[in-house]
Amino acid sequence: MDNNARQTNAGSGGKLPQRDSFGSKLGIIAAAAGSAIGLGNIWKFPYITGIFGGGAFLVVYLVFILLIGVGVMLAEFLIGRMAQRNAVGSFRELKPNSPWQYVGWMGVIAAFMILAYYGVVAGWTLSYIFKAIMNAFEGLDPDGIGTLFNNSISEGLTPILWQIGFMAIVAWVVIAGVKDGIEKYSKILMPLLLVIIVILDIRAITLPGASAGLEFLFKPDFSKLTGDGILSALGHAFFSLSLGMGTMITYGSYIGKKENLGVTALQVSIADTLIALLAGIAIFPAVFAFGIATNSGPGLVFVTLPNVFQQMPGGYIFAIMFFVLLAVAALTSAISILEVVVAYFTEDLNISRKKATIISTVGITAAGVLTSLAQGPLAHVKVFGLNFFDLFDWITANLLLPLGGLFICLFVGWILSPQKVKDELSNNGEISIPYFGAFMIIMKIIAPAGIAVVFLHGIGMF
Ligand code: TRP
């Protein structure tokens, strides 16, 4: 009864489109975790940890997840569920006629830019399914596998075709509205991905020379930390948890009024962090065992794991399964990114879902082509010293997401009425929320100040 009342109240213009909602508890966690767990965990986390020197970066990253990430995820859930709107509409709903809606707008721009290069990397993943099937790694030494990767992403046209293929699948899922179906499968497939990563972990840590990799990952050397590294750790905490641009606001709007938002945010954060750690444990021992450079960059996973597959019984099958599951993980994340853009177009600009999806996918894919070409033909084109790929990554992960997160915290900490926040988190007093006081301090002061300091330090302001 109460649910209905709130649902109706939420529509300011009276014309509120019927919103989907997640059917079950597991559905919510599967969808939110499906968004969070993706290339960020398995591709990006290891490669930036490698670039920024290993253990110390990991420690800082974990601190940011705990101190800022979990809170921001909860903040996004509660904003979305309170407003029953998309990222832009939520701010407009909760604070009408104010500049706060631009926070949502910034999220739409971030979504556009992230998906542009995310689709490219997902395309690499698709192409690696094929390479695995064709047994393309067979007999190659680590150098040969590295060359194979570099050639395959720098060719110009081929990686673009894979990117387009991936984006077409994402658009198809979003148009056909079969997201629920995908989530049903991903409930089975993501645990399977976990199993494969654990098997890879076991193989990797039993390779000769593996202990140097574990040391690199788990023995922090804080002298290696730079301002840029700390900012990247913060940016990646946002990226990996899908925060700072309204994904979790949009998903929060689909969460039922009876769910415990705090517990959900914690569970999703733990699952996401666990997968990243397990990916790191699969990669770094192998990186050292095969003499690959820790700072190899975006190719790290693609040049390391094929070596591992070659050194394990059933490696041929494992390789195929791994890249298929990674592509599925990328798909569920990409869907959640596109959803932010499409939800905005359909609900706020009143464009049909199909049209909105097609227009935004074409635009995103076109922008993504630039980041794909940055691996080869356009490698020399630099903006602020970064090629298009690194530029899109830097602007989104290190600038837009933390800035979005900062405003989201301020909004919950200072703009929304504390009583309303408390009601939303406790389901109107139905469940106890012992963390409320700490949460509000994080929202009001700790997270905004932390983000501001890390950002200014990261860009060399002090
Ligand atoms: N978190 C996803 C990953 O790790 C990517 C992603 C999905 C994302 N939605 C997002 C990143 C929103 C930032 C913001 O692969």
Coordinates of C-alpha atoms and ligand atoms in Angstrom, one line a residue:
M1 CA 0.0 0.0 0.0
D2 CA 2.7 2.3 1.1
N3 CA 4.7 1.3 -2.0
N4 CA 1.9 2.3 -4.3
A5 CA 1.4 5.7 -2.6
R6 CA 5.1 6.5 -3.0
Q7 CA 5.2 5.3 -6.5
T8 CA 2.5 7.6 -7.6
N9 CA 3.8 10.5 -5.7
A10 CA 7.1 10.3 -7.5
G11 CA 5.7 11.5 -10.8
S12 CA 5.8 15.2 -10.9
G13 CA 4.3 15.6 -14.4
G14 CA 1.6 13.0 -13.7
K15 CA 2.7 11.0 -16.7
L16 CA 5.0 8.5 -15.3
P17 CA 6.1 5.6 -17.5
Q18 CA 5.6 2.2 -16.0
R19 CA 9.0 1.3 -14.5
D20 CA 10.5 -2.1 -14.5
S21 CA 11.5 -3.5 -11.2
F22 CA 13.8 -6.4 -10.3
G23 CA 11.8 -9.5 -9.5
S24 CA 13.8 -11.0 -6.7
K25 CA 16.5 -10.3 -4.2
L26 CA 19.0 -12.3 -6.3
G27 CA 17.8 -10.4 -9.3
I28 CA 18.9 -7.0 -7.8
I29 CA 22.3 -8.3 -6.7
A30 CA 22.8 -10.1 -10.0
A31 CA 22.0 -7.0 -12.0
A32 CA 24.0 -4.6 -9.8
A33 CA 26.9 -7.0 -9.6
G34 CA 26.6 -7.7 -13.3
S35 CA 27.1 -4.0 -13.9
A36 CA 30.0 -3.7 -11.4
I37 CA 31.8 -6.9 -12.4
G38 CA 33.3 -6.5 -15.9
L39 CA 36.4 -5.5 -17.8
G40 CA 37.2 -3.2 -14.9
N41 CA 37.9 -6.1 -12.6
I42 CA 39.7 -8.5 -15.0
W43 CA 41.3 -6.3 -17.6
K44 CA 41.7 -2.8 -16.1
F45 CA 42.5 -3.5 -12.4
P46 CA 45.5 -5.7 -13.1
Y47 CA 46.9 -3.4 -15.8
I48 CA 46.7 -0.2 -13.8
T49 CA 47.9 -2.0 -10.6
G50 CA 50.9 -3.1 -12.7
I51 CA 51.5 0.5 -14.0
F52 CA 51.3 2.1 -10.6
G53 CA 53.6 -0.4 -8.9
G54 CA 51.6 -3.1 -7.2
G55 CA 50.9 -3.5 -3.5
A56 CA 50.8 0.1 -2.4
F57 CA 48.3 0.9 -5.2
L58 CA 46.2 -2.0 -4.1
V59 CA 46.1 -0.9 -0.5
V60 CA 45.0 2.6 -1.5
Y61 CA 42.4 1.2 -3.8
L62 CA 40.9 -1.0 -1.1
V63 CA 40.8 2.0 1.4
F64 CA 38.9 4.0 -1.2
I65 CA 36.4 1.2 -1.8
L66 CA 35.8 0.9 1.9
L67 CA 35.8 4.6 2.9
I68 CA 34.1 6.1 -0.2
G69 CA 32.9 3.4 -2.7
V70 CA 30.4 1.5 -0.5
G71 CA 28.9 4.8 0.7
V72 CA 28.6 6.3 -2.7
M73 CA 26.9 3.1 -4.0
L74 CA 24.4 3.3 -1.2
A75 CA 23.9 7.0 -1.9
E76 CA 23.1 6.2 -5.6
F77 CA 20.7 3.4 -4.7
L78 CA 18.8 5.6 -2.3
I79 CA 18.6 8.5 -4.7
G80 CA 17.3 6.3 -7.4
R81 CA 14.8 4.4 -5.3
M82 CA 13.5 7.6 -3.7
A83 CA 13.0 9.4 -7.0
Q84 CA 12.0 6.5 -9.2
R85 CA 13.8 8.2 -12.1
N86 CA 16.8 8.0 -14.3
A87 CA 20.1 9.7 -13.4
V88 CA 19.0 13.2 -14.6
G89 CA 15.4 12.9 -13.7
S90 CA 16.2 11.8 -10.2
F91 CA 18.0 15.0 -9.3
R92 CA 15.2 17.0 -11.0
E93 CA 12.6 15.1 -9.0
L94 CA 14.3 15.5 -5.6
K95 CA 15.5 19.1 -6.1
P96 CA 13.4 20.7 -8.8
N97 CA 14.6 23.8 -10.6
S98 CA 18.1 23.5 -9.4
P99 CA 21.5 23.0 -11.0
W100 CA 21.7 19.5 -9.4
Q101 CA 20.3 17.9 -12.6
Y102 CA 23.6 18.7 -14.2
V103 CA 25.2 16.0 -12.1
G104 CA 22.9 13.6 -13.8
W105 CA 23.8 15.2 -17.1
M106 CA 27.5 14.8 -16.5
G107 CA 26.8 11.2 -15.8
V108 CA 25.2 10.8 -19.2
I109 CA 28.3 12.3 -20.8
A110 CA 30.5 10.0 -18.8
A111 CA 28.5 7.0 -19.8
F112 CA 28.9 8.0 -23.5
M113 CA 32.6 8.3 -23.2
I114 CA 33.2 5.2 -21.1
L115 CA 31.2 2.9 -23.4
A116 CA 33.1 4.3 -26.4
Y117 CA 36.3 2.7 -25.3
Y118 CA 34.7 -0.1 -23.2
G119 CA 33.2 -1.4 -26.5
V120 CA 36.6 -1.5 -28.1
V121 CA 38.1 -3.6 -25.3
A122 CA 35.1 -5.8 -25.3
G123 CA 35.7 -6.2 -29.0
W124 CA 39.3 -7.4 -28.2
T125 CA 37.7 -9.9 -25.9
L126 CA 35.4 -11.2 -28.6
S127 CA 38.3 -11.6 -31.0
Y128 CA 40.1 -13.5 -28.4
I129 CA 37.3 -16.1 -28.2
F130 CA 38.0 -16.7 -31.8
K131 CA 41.8 -16.8 -31.4
A132 CA 41.3 -19.3 -28.6
I133 CA 39.0 -21.5 -30.8
M134 CA 41.5 -21.3 -33.6
N135 CA 44.3 -22.3 -31.2
A136 CA 46.2 -19.2 -32.2
F137 CA 48.4 -19.1 -29.2
E138 CA 49.7 -22.7 -29.7
G139 CA 53.5 -22.9 -29.8
L140 CA 54.0 -19.1 -29.3
D141 CA 56.5 -17.9 -26.7
P142 CA 55.6 -14.9 -24.4
D143 CA 57.1 -12.5 -26.9
G144 CA 55.1 -14.1 -29.8
I145 CA 51.9 -13.8 -27.8
G146 CA 52.7 -10.1 -27.1
T147 CA 53.2 -9.5 -30.8
L148 CA 50.0 -11.3 -31.6
F149 CA 48.1 -8.9 -29.3
N150 CA 49.8 -5.8 -30.6
N151 CA 49.1 -6.7 -34.2
S152 CA 45.5 -7.6 -33.5
I153 CA 44.6 -4.3 -31.9
S154 CA 46.5 -2.0 -34.1
E155 CA 45.4 -3.3 -37.5
G156 CA 42.8 -0.6 -38.0
L157 CA 39.7 -2.2 -39.5
T158 CA 39.5 -5.6 -37.8
P159 CA 39.3 -4.5 -34.2
I160 CA 36.7 -1.9 -35.3
L161 CA 34.6 -4.6 -36.8
W162 CA 34.8 -6.6 -33.5
Q163 CA 33.9 -3.4 -31.6
I164 CA 30.9 -2.8 -33.8
G165 CA 29.8 -6.5 -33.3
F166 CA 29.9 -6.1 -29.6
M167 CA 28.0 -2.8 -29.6
A168 CA 25.4 -4.3 -31.9
I169 CA 24.8 -7.1 -29.3
V170 CA 24.6 -4.5 -26.5
A171 CA 22.0 -2.4 -28.5
W172 CA 20.1 -5.5 -29.4
V173 CA 19.8 -6.6 -25.8
V174 CA 18.7 -3.1 -24.7
I175 CA 16.1 -2.8 -27.5
A176 CA 14.7 -6.3 -27.2
G177 CA 14.3 -5.7 -23.5
V178 CA 15.8 -9.1 -22.8
K179 CA 18.0 -7.7 -20.1
D180 CA 16.2 -9.9 -17.6
G181 CA 17.0 -12.9 -19.7
I182 CA 20.6 -12.0 -19.7
E183 CA 20.6 -11.5 -16.0
K184 CA 19.1 -14.9 -15.5
Y185 CA 22.0 -16.4 -17.5
S186 CA 24.6 -14.3 -15.8
K187 CA 23.4 -15.6 -12.5
I188 CA 24.8 -18.9 -13.7
L189 CA 27.7 -17.7 -15.8
M190 CA 29.3 -15.3 -13.4
P191 CA 29.8 -17.9 -10.7
L192 CA 31.3 -20.0 -13.5
L193 CA 33.7 -17.2 -14.3
L194 CA 34.6 -17.1 -10.6
V195 CA 35.4 -20.9 -10.7
I196 CA 37.6 -20.4 -13.8
I197 CA 39.4 -17.6 -12.3
V198 CA 40.1 -19.6 -9.1
I199 CA 41.4 -22.5 -11.3
L200 CA 43.6 -20.0 -13.1
D201 CA 44.8 -18.7 -9.6
I202 CA 45.8 -22.2 -8.6
R203 CA 47.7 -22.7 -11.9
A204 CA 49.3 -19.3 -11.7
I205 CA 50.6 -19.5 -8.1
T206 CA 52.1 -22.9 -8.8
L207 CA 54.2 -21.7 -11.7
P208 CA 57.9 -21.5 -11.1
G209 CA 58.8 -18.0 -10.0
A210 CA 55.2 -17.2 -9.0
S211 CA 56.0 -15.9 -5.6
A212 CA 57.6 -12.7 -7.0
G213 CA 54.2 -11.9 -8.5
L214 CA 52.4 -12.4 -5.2
E215 CA 55.0 -10.2 -3.5
F216 CA 54.5 -7.5 -6.2
L217 CA 50.7 -7.5 -5.5
F218 CA 50.6 -7.9 -1.8
K219 CA 53.8 -6.3 -0.4
P220 CA 53.2 -2.6 -0.5
D221 CA 56.1 -0.4 -1.3
F222 CA 54.7 3.0 -0.6
S223 CA 57.7 4.8 -2.0
K224 CA 56.2 3.9 -5.5
L225 CA 53.0 5.8 -4.9
T226 CA 52.5 9.0 -6.9
G227 CA 49.7 11.5 -6.8
D228 CA 48.6 10.2 -10.2
G229 CA 48.6 6.7 -8.8
I230 CA 46.4 7.7 -5.9
L231 CA 44.0 9.5 -8.1
S232 CA 43.9 6.5 -10.4
A233 CA 43.1 4.2 -7.5
L234 CA 40.2 6.5 -6.6
G235 CA 39.0 6.7 -10.2
H236 CA 39.2 2.9 -10.5
A237 CA 37.2 2.4 -7.2
F238 CA 34.4 4.4 -8.9
F239 CA 34.9 2.7 -12.3
S240 CA 34.9 -0.8 -10.9
L241 CA 31.9 -0.3 -8.7
S242 CA 30.0 1.5 -11.5
L243 CA 29.7 4.7 -9.5
G244 CA 29.7 8.4 -10.2
M245 CA 27.5 8.6 -13.3
G246 CA 24.1 7.4 -12.3
T247 CA 24.3 3.7 -13.2
M248 CA 23.4 2.7 -9.7
I249 CA 20.9 5.5 -9.5
T250 CA 19.1 4.1 -12.5
Y251 CA 19.3 0.6 -11.0
G252 CA 18.3 1.9 -7.6
S253 CA 15.1 3.1 -9.2
Y254 CA 14.3 -0.5 -10.1
I255 CA 15.0 -1.9 -6.6
G256 CA 11.8 -2.8 -4.6
K257 CA 10.9 -0.8 -1.6
K258 CA 11.3 -3.7 0.7
E259 CA 14.9 -4.4 -0.1
N260 CA 17.7 -3.6 2.3
L261 CA 19.8 -1.1 0.4
G262 CA 22.7 -1.1 2.8
V263 CA 23.2 -4.8 2.7
T264 CA 22.9 -4.8 -1.1
A265 CA 25.5 -2.1 -1.5
L266 CA 27.9 -4.0 0.8
Q267 CA 27.3 -7.4 -1.0
V268 CA 27.9 -5.9 -4.4
S269 CA 31.0 -4.1 -3.3
I270 CA 32.5 -7.2 -1.7
A271 CA 31.7 -9.4 -4.8
D272 CA 33.3 -6.8 -7.1
T273 CA 36.4 -6.4 -5.0
L274 CA 36.8 -10.2 -4.6
I275 CA 36.8 -10.8 -8.4
A276 CA 39.4 -8.0 -8.9
L277 CA 41.7 -9.5 -6.3
L278 CA 41.3 -13.0 -7.7
A279 CA 42.1 -11.7 -11.2
G280 CA 45.2 -10.0 -9.8
I281 CA 46.2 -13.3 -8.2
A282 CA 45.8 -15.1 -11.6
I283 CA 47.8 -12.5 -13.5
F284 CA 50.8 -11.3 -11.5
P285 CA 52.4 -14.6 -10.6
A286 CA 52.2 -15.4 -14.3
V287 CA 53.5 -12.0 -15.3
F288 CA 56.7 -12.8 -13.3
A289 CA 56.9 -16.4 -14.3
F290 CA 56.8 -15.5 -18.0
G291 CA 59.0 -12.4 -17.8
I292 CA 56.3 -10.0 -18.9
A293 CA 56.7 -6.3 -18.0
T294 CA 54.3 -5.4 -15.1
N295 CA 53.7 -2.0 -16.8
S296 CA 52.7 -3.5 -20.1
G297 CA 49.4 -1.5 -20.0
P298 CA 46.1 -2.4 -21.6
G299 CA 47.4 -5.6 -23.1
L300 CA 48.5 -7.1 -19.8
V301 CA 45.7 -9.7 -19.4
F302 CA 45.6 -10.5 -23.1
V303 CA 49.4 -11.2 -23.2
T304 CA 49.6 -13.0 -19.9
L305 CA 46.8 -15.4 -19.7
P306 CA 47.4 -17.2 -23.0
N307 CA 50.7 -18.2 -21.6
V308 CA 49.0 -19.7 -18.6
F309 CA 46.5 -21.6 -20.7
Q310 CA 49.3 -23.2 -22.5
Q311 CA 50.8 -24.5 -19.3
M312 CA 47.7 -26.2 -18.0
P313 CA 45.9 -29.4 -18.8
G314 CA 42.7 -28.6 -20.7
G315 CA 44.1 -25.1 -21.4
Y316 CA 42.5 -25.0 -24.9
I317 CA 39.0 -25.4 -23.4
F318 CA 39.8 -23.1 -20.4
A319 CA 40.9 -20.3 -22.8
I320 CA 37.7 -20.4 -24.8
M321 CA 35.5 -20.5 -21.6
F322 CA 37.5 -17.7 -20.0
F323 CA 37.1 -15.3 -23.0
V324 CA 33.5 -16.2 -23.5
L325 CA 32.7 -15.5 -19.8
L326 CA 34.7 -12.3 -19.9
A327 CA 32.7 -11.1 -22.9
V328 CA 29.5 -11.9 -21.0
A329 CA 30.8 -10.0 -18.0
A330 CA 31.6 -7.1 -20.3
L331 CA 28.1 -7.3 -21.8
T332 CA 26.2 -7.0 -18.6
S333 CA 28.4 -4.0 -17.7
A334 CA 28.0 -2.4 -21.1
I335 CA 24.2 -2.8 -20.9
S336 CA 24.2 -0.9 -17.6
I337 CA 26.2 1.9 -19.1
L338 CA 24.0 2.2 -22.2
E339 CA 21.0 2.1 -20.0
V340 CA 22.0 5.4 -18.4
V341 CA 22.0 7.1 -21.7
V342 CA 18.9 5.4 -23.0
A343 CA 16.8 6.0 -19.8
Y344 CA 17.7 9.7 -20.1
F345 CA 16.7 9.9 -23.7
T346 CA 13.4 8.0 -23.3
E347 CA 12.2 9.5 -20.1
D348 CA 13.4 13.0 -20.4
L349 CA 13.5 13.7 -24.1
N350 CA 10.5 11.5 -24.8
I351 CA 12.1 9.5 -27.6
S352 CA 11.1 5.9 -28.1
R353 CA 13.3 3.3 -26.6
K354 CA 14.3 1.8 -29.9
K355 CA 15.2 5.1 -31.4
A356 CA 17.1 6.3 -28.3
T357 CA 19.1 3.1 -28.3
I358 CA 20.0 3.2 -31.9
I359 CA 21.0 6.8 -31.9
S360 CA 23.1 6.6 -28.8
T361 CA 24.7 3.3 -29.8
V362 CA 25.7 4.7 -33.2
G363 CA 27.2 7.9 -31.6
I364 CA 29.0 5.9 -28.9
T365 CA 30.4 3.4 -31.4
A366 CA 31.6 6.2 -33.7
A367 CA 33.4 7.9 -30.8
G368 CA 34.8 4.5 -29.9
V369 CA 36.4 4.1 -33.3
L370 CA 38.7 7.0 -32.4
T371 CA 39.9 5.1 -29.3
S372 CA 40.4 1.9 -31.3
L373 CA 42.4 3.7 -34.0
A374 CA 44.5 5.2 -31.1
Q375 CA 46.1 1.7 -30.8
G376 CA 47.5 2.0 -34.3
P377 CA 46.9 4.5 -37.1
L378 CA 46.1 7.4 -34.7
A379 CA 48.6 6.5 -32.0
H380 CA 50.5 9.7 -32.6
V381 CA 47.5 12.0 -32.1
K382 CA 47.8 13.3 -28.6
V383 CA 45.5 15.6 -26.6
F384 CA 47.0 16.7 -23.3
G385 CA 49.8 14.2 -24.0
L386 CA 47.3 11.3 -24.1
N387 CA 46.1 9.3 -27.1
F388 CA 42.3 9.1 -27.6
F389 CA 42.0 5.8 -25.7
D390 CA 43.9 7.1 -22.6
L391 CA 42.2 10.4 -22.9
F392 CA 38.6 9.0 -22.7
D393 CA 39.8 6.8 -19.9
W394 CA 41.4 9.6 -18.0
I395 CA 38.6 12.1 -18.4
T396 CA 36.0 9.6 -17.2
A397 CA 37.7 7.6 -14.5
N398 CA 39.9 10.3 -13.0
L399 CA 37.7 13.3 -13.6
L400 CA 34.0 12.8 -14.3
L401 CA 33.3 9.8 -12.0
P402 CA 35.0 11.2 -8.9
L403 CA 33.4 14.6 -9.5
G404 CA 30.0 12.9 -10.0
G405 CA 30.6 11.0 -6.8
L406 CA 31.5 14.1 -4.9
F407 CA 28.3 15.8 -5.9
I408 CA 26.2 12.7 -5.1
C409 CA 27.7 12.7 -1.6
L410 CA 27.0 16.4 -1.1
F411 CA 23.5 15.9 -2.4
V412 CA 22.7 13.2 0.1
G413 CA 24.7 14.8 2.9
W414 CA 23.5 18.4 2.6
I415 CA 20.5 18.7 0.3
L416 CA 18.2 15.8 1.0
S417 CA 16.4 16.0 4.4
P418 CA 18.2 13.6 6.8
Q419 CA 14.8 12.2 7.9
K420 CA 13.9 11.3 4.3
V421 CA 17.3 9.6 3.8
K422 CA 16.8 7.7 7.0
D423 CA 13.3 6.6 6.0
E424 CA 14.5 5.5 2.6
L425 CA 17.4 3.5 4.0
S426 CA 15.4 1.9 6.8
N427 CA 12.3 1.2 4.6
N428 CA 10.3 3.6 6.8
G429 CA 11.6 2.2 10.0
E430 CA 11.1 -1.5 9.0
I431 CA 14.8 -2.4 9.2
S432 CA 17.5 -1.2 11.5
I433 CA 20.3 0.9 10.1
P434 CA 23.0 1.1 12.7
Y435 CA 25.4 2.5 10.1
F436 CA 23.3 5.7 9.6
G437 CA 25.5 8.1 11.6
A438 CA 28.7 6.9 10.0
F439 CA 27.1 7.0 6.6
M440 CA 26.0 10.7 7.0
I441 CA 29.5 11.7 8.1
I442 CA 30.9 10.0 5.1
M443 CA 28.4 11.8 2.8
K444 CA 28.8 15.2 4.4
I445 CA 32.6 15.4 5.0
I446 CA 34.8 12.4 4.6
A447 CA 34.0 11.4 1.0
P448 CA 33.7 14.9 -0.5
A449 CA 36.9 16.1 1.3
G450 CA 38.7 12.9 0.4
I451 CA 37.8 13.1 -3.3
A452 CA 38.7 16.8 -3.5
V453 CA 42.1 16.3 -1.8
V454 CA 43.0 13.3 -4.0
F455 CA 41.9 15.1 -7.1
L456 CA 43.8 18.3 -6.5
H457 CA 46.9 16.3 -5.4
G458 CA 46.6 14.0 -8.4
I459 CA 46.7 16.9 -10.9
G460 CA 49.6 18.4 -9.1
M461 CA 47.9 21.3 -7.4
F462 CA 49.7 20.6 -4.1
Ligands
TRP1 N1 32.1 -1.4 -13.5 C1 32.2 -1.9 -14.8 C2 33.4 -2.7 -14.9 O1 34.1 -2.9 -14.0 C3 32.0 -0.9 -15.8 C4 30.9 0.0 -15.6 C5 29.6 -0.3 -15.7 C6 30.9 1.3 -15.2 N2 28.8 0.7 -15.4 C7 29.6 1.8 -15.0 C8 31.9 2.2 -14.9 C9 29.3 3.0 -14.6 C10 31.7 3.4 -14.4 C11 30.4 3.9 -14.2 O2 33.8 -3.2 -15.9

